[in-house]
């Protein structure tokens, strides 16, 4: 709609400029005639000057019609002209906190992204990548592409533990994951000039077929071990109930939201723990110290923009990431999440982009 208004304004300006010279000529003739109405010489002089004004090239309506048409055409085609010859400028921003955790030794990142297109061209973002690098040992780095994003961002505790507003800054209590915030698979993002994309995303690597096969095997063994111990426990409770004439105190089943306290034996747990530890070391060696996090938006041909922050891993953070105690009780999908503070690096986007591309080349 704004381009229609621009075209109308251009046409109106052209009409005004086209009628203005004629108005000037008529006014000049009136002034000369009124200065000495009885003089034929002055009247002839005024007529001659008026004829000269009216005979100028800019008095010809054809020139103004062409100029107005050309101006209206340029205004109406302005978006396409800017898209063809303009610049592509993408900016990424993140909050000062993100979540790091692992599922069976596979590291995950939850972080909110705010991507803005403030250039002249439509941006096509086909891939977003998070790159973690140890500041002390630059060979230790891990690349985690964005796989999914949340359909919306709401206050509280959305699915997979991402906090938009922490519980101590809002009166709304954290809520459990629900189907109202499902994960959607990440695809290509198209951003027109002036548009933005703000989502909470999840970054992780996919397992290979061999890793998936091994993981399914150890998890299945652990579940069977717990079920077998649970069945034996139920049989003992049933036998005790009938021995006491049915008057013994029976343990009522726990509510659905409570997790089972039945644990697997040491052999099954050791198998799962060995698998998870091996997976985690395969990706990156987590040690206490400083790390850098690069968040890069890619098109099909190039890296469009990079956002760079720093964070610190402490010994307690590493212990939480290496804590697989939940798996012993069959809690396979409730990992411990580590909330980390992200600090912006005093570096221009161009410098961050160059540093990121150098890391890609060296990897």
Tab-separated table of C-alpha atoms in Angstrom:
chain	number	residue	atom	x	y	z
A	1	UNK	CA	0.000	0.000	0.000
A	2	UNK	CA	2.868	2.404	0.720
A	3	UNK	CA	4.055	2.091	-2.895
A	4	UNK	CA	0.583	3.138	-4.136
A	5	UNK	CA	0.773	6.257	-1.963
A	6	UNK	CA	4.224	7.028	-3.327
A	7	UNK	CA	2.987	6.719	-6.918
A	8	UNK	CA	0.031	9.025	-6.200
A	9	UNK	CA	2.354	11.566	-4.585
A	10	UNK	CA	4.684	11.466	-7.598
A	11	UNK	CA	1.803	12.007	-10.029
A	12	UNK	CA	0.476	14.905	-7.946
A	13	UNK	CA	3.907	16.522	-7.869
A	14	UNK	CA	4.223	16.171	-11.630
A	15	UNK	CA	0.837	17.810	-12.232
A	16	UNK	CA	1.791	20.668	-9.920
A	17	UNK	CA	5.065	21.234	-11.753
A	18	UNK	CA	3.306	21.040	-15.130
A	19	UNK	CA	0.751	23.726	-14.268
A	20	UNK	CA	3.147	26.004	-12.400
A	21	UNK	CA	4.967	27.538	-15.459
A	22	UNK	CA	1.676	28.495	-17.111
A	23	UNK	CA	0.493	30.162	-13.939
A	24	UNK	CA	3.756	32.115	-13.746
A	25	UNK	CA	3.361	33.287	-17.352
A	26	UNK	CA	-0.211	34.461	-16.821
A	27	UNK	CA	0.774	36.310	-13.665
A	28	UNK	CA	3.646	38.064	-15.488
A	29	UNK	CA	1.293	39.202	-18.255
A	30	UNK	CA	-1.159	40.634	-15.731
A	31	UNK	CA	1.572	42.539	-13.867
A	32	UNK	CA	2.953	44.129	-17.061
A	33	UNK	CA	-0.511	45.045	-18.278
A	34	UNK	CA	-1.510	46.616	-14.970
A	35	UNK	CA	1.699	48.665	-14.731
A	36	UNK	CA	0.716	50.816	-17.804
A	37	UNK	CA	-2.586	49.793	-19.345
A	38	UNK	CA	-2.661	52.714	-21.856
A	39	UNK	CA	0.658	52.039	-23.507
A	40	UNK	CA	0.547	49.889	-26.621
A	41	UNK	CA	4.310	49.501	-26.461
A	42	UNK	CA	4.160	48.052	-22.971
A	43	UNK	CA	1.303	45.779	-23.960
A	44	UNK	CA	3.313	44.528	-26.913
A	45	UNK	CA	6.353	44.037	-24.673
A	46	UNK	CA	4.274	42.081	-22.140
A	47	UNK	CA	2.824	39.974	-24.927
A	48	UNK	CA	6.328	39.270	-26.255
A	49	UNK	CA	7.667	38.279	-22.805
A	50	UNK	CA	4.620	36.109	-22.175
A	51	UNK	CA	5.100	34.401	-25.525
A	52	UNK	CA	8.752	33.773	-24.635
A	53	UNK	CA	7.766	32.245	-21.289
A	54	UNK	CA	5.047	30.111	-22.820
A	55	UNK	CA	7.355	29.012	-25.594
A	56	UNK	CA	10.035	27.639	-23.237
A	57	UNK	CA	10.718	23.876	-23.357
A	58	UNK	CA	9.606	23.277	-19.827
A	59	UNK	CA	6.199	24.743	-20.778
A	60	UNK	CA	5.582	21.852	-23.180
A	61	UNK	CA	3.110	19.392	-21.513
A	62	UNK	CA	4.705	16.490	-23.356
A	63	UNK	CA	7.936	16.782	-21.366
A	64	UNK	CA	6.079	16.850	-18.072
A	65	UNK	CA	3.872	13.924	-19.025
A	66	UNK	CA	6.940	11.886	-19.835
A	67	UNK	CA	8.670	12.964	-16.622
A	68	UNK	CA	5.664	12.128	-14.452
A	69	UNK	CA	5.249	8.724	-16.102
A	70	UNK	CA	8.934	7.929	-15.648
A	71	UNK	CA	8.872	9.006	-12.008
A	72	UNK	CA	5.747	6.945	-11.280
A	73	UNK	CA	7.344	3.930	-12.965
A	74	UNK	CA	10.508	4.267	-10.870
A	75	UNK	CA	8.510	4.608	-7.657
A	76	UNK	CA	6.330	1.589	-8.429
A	77	UNK	CA	9.377	-0.554	-9.266
A	78	UNK	CA	11.422	0.675	-6.296
A	79	UNK	CA	11.112	-2.566	-4.247
A	80	UNK	CA	12.324	-4.696	-7.144
A	81	UNK	CA	15.140	-2.269	-7.913
A	82	UNK	CA	16.292	-2.322	-4.288
A	83	UNK	CA	16.030	-6.103	-4.189
A	84	UNK	CA	18.175	-6.341	-7.325
A	85	UNK	CA	20.875	-3.813	-6.493
A	86	UNK	CA	20.482	-3.387	-2.712
A	87	UNK	CA	22.457	-5.002	0.100
A	88	UNK	CA	21.668	-8.039	2.255
A	89	UNK	CA	22.059	-7.333	5.986
A	90	UNK	CA	21.164	-9.890	8.661
A	91	UNK	CA	21.524	-9.420	12.407
A	92	UNK	CA	21.326	-12.114	15.113
A	93	UNK	CA	20.767	-11.444	18.798
A	94	UNK	CA	20.387	-13.752	21.790
A	95	UNK	CA	19.516	-13.260	25.479
A	96	UNK	CA	22.201	-13.419	28.149
A	97	UNK	CA	21.340	-17.001	29.130
A	98	UNK	CA	21.081	-20.361	27.402
A	99	UNK	CA	20.685	-24.013	28.410
A	100	UNK	CA	23.219	-26.820	27.919
A	101	UNK	CA	22.398	-30.478	28.618
A	102	UNK	CA	22.933	-33.951	27.209
A	103	UNK	CA	20.672	-36.859	26.321
A	104	UNK	CA	22.560	-40.170	26.419
A	105	UNK	CA	25.829	-38.277	26.007
A	106	UNK	CA	24.614	-36.223	23.037
A	107	UNK	CA	24.948	-32.502	23.839
A	108	UNK	CA	21.960	-30.194	23.327
A	109	UNK	CA	21.649	-26.407	23.393
A	110	UNK	CA	18.429	-24.465	24.009
A	111	UNK	CA	18.662	-20.788	23.141
A	112	UNK	CA	16.373	-18.007	21.914
A	113	UNK	CA	17.261	-16.342	18.615
A	114	UNK	CA	16.144	-12.981	17.270
A	115	UNK	CA	17.048	-12.713	13.575
A	116	UNK	CA	16.346	-9.421	11.778
A	117	UNK	CA	16.653	-8.472	8.119
A	118	UNK	CA	17.440	-4.747	7.951
A	119	UNK	CA	18.811	-4.839	4.410
A	120	UNK	CA	17.197	-4.333	1.006
A	121	UNK	CA	16.994	-7.957	-0.163
A	122	UNK	CA	14.938	-10.943	0.926
A	123	UNK	CA	17.109	-13.277	3.005
A	124	UNK	CA	16.978	-17.051	2.607
A	125	UNK	CA	18.373	-18.799	5.705
A	126	UNK	CA	18.757	-22.520	5.093
A	127	UNK	CA	20.863	-23.416	8.155
A	128	UNK	CA	21.698	-22.071	11.614
A	129	UNK	CA	24.704	-23.486	13.453
A	130	UNK	CA	25.996	-23.175	17.030
A	131	UNK	CA	29.756	-23.662	17.355
A	132	UNK	CA	31.301	-24.232	20.800
A	133	UNK	CA	35.056	-23.782	21.209
A	134	UNK	CA	37.330	-24.089	24.222
A	135	UNK	CA	39.264	-20.821	24.589
A	136	UNK	CA	42.330	-22.595	26.020
A	137	UNK	CA	42.369	-25.469	23.516
A	138	UNK	CA	41.017	-24.295	20.170
A	139	UNK	CA	41.125	-27.808	18.770
A	140	UNK	CA	38.320	-28.683	21.177
A	141	UNK	CA	35.240	-27.490	19.316
A	142	UNK	CA	31.789	-28.817	18.607
A	143	UNK	CA	29.305	-27.819	15.924
A	144	UNK	CA	25.598	-28.222	16.732
A	145	UNK	CA	23.084	-27.311	13.997
A	146	UNK	CA	19.585	-26.107	14.810
A	147	UNK	CA	17.212	-29.056	14.383
A	148	UNK	CA	13.937	-27.873	15.912
A	149	UNK	CA	12.272	-24.733	17.229
A	150	UNK	CA	9.312	-24.017	19.468
A	151	UNK	CA	6.070	-22.911	17.846
A	152	UNK	CA	5.800	-20.039	20.324
A	153	UNK	CA	7.670	-18.533	23.244
A	154	UNK	CA	5.650	-18.066	26.422
A	155	UNK	CA	6.378	-16.984	29.963
A	156	UNK	CA	7.313	-19.744	32.375
A	157	UNK	CA	9.007	-23.038	31.657
A	158	UNK	CA	8.290	-24.148	28.073
A	159	UNK	CA	9.121	-27.563	26.750
A	160	UNK	CA	12.748	-28.701	27.128
A	161	UNK	CA	13.407	-26.177	29.861
A	162	UNK	CA	13.962	-22.889	28.054
A	163	UNK	CA	13.212	-19.922	30.287
A	164	UNK	CA	12.071	-16.731	28.566
A	165	UNK	CA	11.480	-15.066	31.930
A	166	UNK	CA	13.004	-16.678	34.967
A	167	UNK	CA	10.715	-17.664	37.805
A	168	UNK	CA	12.103	-14.978	40.131
A	169	UNK	CA	11.104	-12.163	37.755
A	170	UNK	CA	7.517	-13.179	37.082
A	171	UNK	CA	4.515	-14.032	39.192
A	172	UNK	CA	3.568	-16.884	36.859
A	173	UNK	CA	4.921	-20.177	38.245
A	174	UNK	CA	6.909	-22.499	35.983
A	175	UNK	CA	4.705	-25.017	34.228
A	176	UNK	CA	5.330	-28.537	33.049
A	177	UNK	CA	5.845	-29.260	29.331
A	178	UNK	CA	2.582	-29.472	27.433
A	179	UNK	CA	1.470	-30.053	23.880
A	180	UNK	CA	0.776	-26.313	23.546
A	181	UNK	CA	4.468	-25.721	22.798
A	182	UNK	CA	5.410	-28.489	20.360
A	183	UNK	CA	8.753	-28.729	18.639
A	184	UNK	CA	8.757	-28.089	14.895
A	185	UNK	CA	11.439	-29.222	12.480
A	186	UNK	CA	13.664	-26.419	11.258
A	187	UNK	CA	13.489	-25.578	7.557
A	188	UNK	CA	14.406	-22.653	5.316
A	189	UNK	CA	13.518	-19.187	6.637
A	190	UNK	CA	12.579	-16.408	4.222
A	191	UNK	CA	12.818	-12.891	5.642
A	192	UNK	CA	11.730	-9.888	3.616
A	193	UNK	CA	13.316	-6.489	4.341
A	194	UNK	CA	12.172	-5.332	7.765
A	195	UNK	CA	10.954	-8.760	8.912
A	196	UNK	CA	12.254	-10.745	11.904
A	197	UNK	CA	12.208	-14.344	13.196
A	198	UNK	CA	12.177	-14.866	16.976
A	199	UNK	CA	12.089	-18.440	18.265
A	200	UNK	CA	13.570	-20.693	20.927
A	201	UNK	CA	15.630	-23.312	19.104
A	202	UNK	CA	17.211	-26.657	19.979
A	203	UNK	CA	20.649	-27.536	18.590
A	204	UNK	CA	22.102	-31.047	18.500
A	205	UNK	CA	23.787	-33.620	16.285
A	206	UNK	CA	22.031	-36.681	14.942
A	207	UNK	CA	23.299	-40.109	15.903
A	208	UNK	CA	24.747	-42.461	13.345
A	209	UNK	CA	22.967	-45.742	12.607
A	210	UNK	CA	25.448	-47.703	14.674
A	211	UNK	CA	25.032	-45.320	17.601
A	212	UNK	CA	21.241	-45.524	17.377
A	213	UNK	CA	21.394	-49.311	17.311
A	214	UNK	CA	23.697	-49.433	20.327
A	215	UNK	CA	21.608	-46.872	22.227
A	216	UNK	CA	18.363	-48.768	21.643
A	217	UNK	CA	20.037	-51.920	22.889
A	218	UNK	CA	21.365	-50.495	26.176
A	219	UNK	CA	18.106	-48.634	26.909
A	220	UNK	CA	16.071	-51.758	26.206
A	221	UNK	CA	18.306	-53.775	28.526
A	222	UNK	CA	17.891	-51.189	31.267
A	223	UNK	CA	14.097	-51.092	30.935
A	224	UNK	CA	13.826	-54.875	31.000
A	225	UNK	CA	16.020	-54.988	34.091
A	226	UNK	CA	13.776	-52.512	35.934
A	227	UNK	CA	10.570	-54.271	34.825
A	228	UNK	CA	11.931	-57.619	35.926
A	229	UNK	CA	12.785	-56.259	39.377
A	230	UNK	CA	9.415	-54.521	39.537
A	231	UNK	CA	7.555	-57.761	38.733
A	232	UNK	CA	9.485	-59.619	41.417
A	233	UNK	CA	8.638	-56.903	43.924
A	234	UNK	CA	4.932	-57.085	43.054
A	235	UNK	CA	4.947	-60.853	43.502
A	236	UNK	CA	6.504	-60.502	46.950
A	237	UNK	CA	3.918	-57.892	47.930
A	238	UNK	CA	1.111	-60.139	46.691
A	239	UNK	CA	2.443	-63.148	48.599
A	240	UNK	CA	2.761	-61.111	51.767
A	241	UNK	CA	-0.779	-59.797	51.372
A	242	UNK	CA	-2.344	-63.266	51.223
A	243	UNK	CA	-0.115	-64.629	54.005
A	244	UNK	CA	-1.508	-62.017	56.358
A	245	UNK	CA	-5.075	-62.821	55.411
A	246	UNK	CA	-5.432	-59.836	53.197
A	247	UNK	CA	-5.130	-57.436	56.127
A	248	UNK	CA	-1.597	-56.238	55.533
A	249	UNK	CA	-1.061	-52.635	54.566
A	250	UNK	CA	-0.801	-52.395	50.830
A	251	UNK	CA	1.260	-49.708	49.182
A	252	UNK	CA	-1.048	-47.696	46.942
A	253	UNK	CA	0.251	-47.002	43.429
A	254	UNK	CA	2.090	-43.680	43.162
A	255	UNK	CA	0.521	-40.777	41.287
A	256	UNK	CA	1.361	-40.650	37.556
A	257	UNK	CA	3.625	-37.622	37.925
A	258	UNK	CA	5.923	-39.370	40.423
A	259	UNK	CA	8.857	-41.261	38.962
A	260	UNK	CA	9.566	-44.845	39.886
A	261	UNK	CA	12.035	-45.488	42.689
A	262	UNK	CA	12.877	-48.926	41.283
A	263	UNK	CA	16.461	-48.980	40.017
A	264	UNK	CA	18.268	-51.265	37.602
A	265	UNK	CA	21.165	-53.409	38.761
A	266	UNK	CA	24.776	-52.267	38.548
A	267	UNK	CA	25.548	-54.221	35.376
A	268	UNK	CA	22.761	-52.631	33.325
A	269	UNK	CA	23.473	-49.169	34.731
A	270	UNK	CA	27.196	-49.487	34.014
A	271	UNK	CA	26.383	-50.384	30.413
A	272	UNK	CA	24.310	-47.239	29.941
A	273	UNK	CA	26.816	-45.035	31.747
A	274	UNK	CA	29.699	-46.329	29.628
A	275	UNK	CA	27.764	-45.600	26.441
A	276	UNK	CA	26.825	-42.054	27.531
A	277	UNK	CA	30.334	-41.172	28.700
A	278	UNK	CA	31.825	-42.421	25.448
A	279	UNK	CA	29.337	-40.394	23.412
A	280	UNK	CA	30.089	-37.231	25.366
A	281	UNK	CA	33.867	-37.570	25.024
A	282	UNK	CA	33.440	-38.254	21.326
A	283	UNK	CA	31.912	-34.810	20.838
A	284	UNK	CA	34.045	-32.601	23.082
A	285	UNK	CA	36.105	-32.875	26.260
A	286	UNK	CA	34.341	-30.809	28.904
A	287	UNK	CA	36.800	-29.136	31.262
A	288	UNK	CA	36.478	-26.177	33.582
A	289	UNK	CA	37.231	-22.878	31.881
A	290	UNK	CA	36.068	-20.354	29.310
A	291	UNK	CA	34.307	-21.175	26.050
A	292	UNK	CA	33.089	-19.289	23.017
A	293	UNK	CA	29.741	-19.780	21.352
A	294	UNK	CA	29.292	-18.761	17.712
A	295	UNK	CA	25.766	-18.638	16.267
A	296	UNK	CA	25.849	-18.426	12.478
A	297	UNK	CA	23.080	-18.076	9.897
A	298	UNK	CA	23.867	-19.673	6.532
A	299	UNK	CA	22.321	-19.437	3.099
A	300	UNK	CA	22.866	-22.073	0.440
A	301	UNK	CA	26.026	-20.277	-0.719
A	302	UNK	CA	27.540	-18.340	2.180
A	303	UNK	CA	27.529	-17.389	5.841
A	304	UNK	CA	25.209	-14.418	6.275
A	305	UNK	CA	25.805	-13.339	9.862
A	306	UNK	CA	27.524	-14.485	13.078
A	307	UNK	CA	26.744	-13.673	16.710
A	308	UNK	CA	29.540	-14.399	19.201
A	309	UNK	CA	29.357	-14.752	22.998
A	310	UNK	CA	31.470	-16.208	25.812
A	311	UNK	CA	30.461	-18.453	28.694
A	312	UNK	CA	32.140	-20.160	31.635
A	313	UNK	CA	31.922	-23.828	32.627
A	314	UNK	CA	32.546	-24.565	36.291
A	315	UNK	CA	33.291	-27.894	37.938
A	316	UNK	CA	29.736	-28.193	39.251
A	317	UNK	CA	28.367	-27.601	35.746
A	318	UNK	CA	30.480	-30.445	34.405
A	319	UNK	CA	29.388	-32.755	37.223
A	320	UNK	CA	25.747	-31.997	36.415
A	321	UNK	CA	26.330	-32.749	32.739
A	322	UNK	CA	28.056	-36.036	33.619
A	323	UNK	CA	25.379	-37.064	36.123
A	324	UNK	CA	23.500	-40.061	34.698
A	325	UNK	CA	21.874	-41.089	37.990
A	326	UNK	CA	18.382	-40.558	36.556
A	327	UNK	CA	19.010	-43.299	34.011
A	328	UNK	CA	19.477	-45.789	36.850
A	329	UNK	CA	15.803	-45.333	37.746
A	330	UNK	CA	14.529	-45.387	34.185
A	331	UNK	CA	14.285	-41.615	33.877
A	332	UNK	CA	15.787	-41.607	30.410
A	333	UNK	CA	14.251	-38.350	29.196
A	334	UNK	CA	14.706	-36.027	32.164
A	335	UNK	CA	18.323	-34.836	31.886
A	336	UNK	CA	19.854	-32.246	34.168
A	337	UNK	CA	19.967	-28.855	32.521
A	338	UNK	CA	22.757	-26.369	33.090
A	339	UNK	CA	21.820	-22.692	32.754
A	340	UNK	CA	24.805	-20.703	31.534
A	341	UNK	CA	25.366	-16.972	31.309
A	342	UNK	CA	26.355	-15.654	27.872
A	343	UNK	CA	28.460	-12.489	27.677
A	344	UNK	CA	28.778	-10.494	24.478
A	345	UNK	CA	32.283	-10.152	23.049
A	346	UNK	CA	33.503	-6.677	22.116
A	347	UNK	CA	33.936	-7.503	18.465
A	348	UNK	CA	32.229	-6.277	15.291
A	349	UNK	CA	29.959	-8.662	13.346
A	350	UNK	CA	32.456	-8.591	10.488
A	351	UNK	CA	35.281	-9.727	12.779
A	352	UNK	CA	33.106	-12.491	14.249
A	353	UNK	CA	32.175	-13.610	10.739
A	354	UNK	CA	35.832	-13.767	9.701
A	355	UNK	CA	36.790	-15.701	12.855
A	356	UNK	CA	33.941	-18.166	12.329
A	357	UNK	CA	34.835	-18.795	8.687
A	358	UNK	CA	38.464	-19.389	9.670
A	359	UNK	CA	37.349	-22.034	12.167
A	360	UNK	CA	35.274	-23.743	9.480
A	361	UNK	CA	38.268	-23.833	7.147
A	362	UNK	CA	40.577	-25.229	9.841
A	363	UNK	CA	38.101	-27.914	10.949
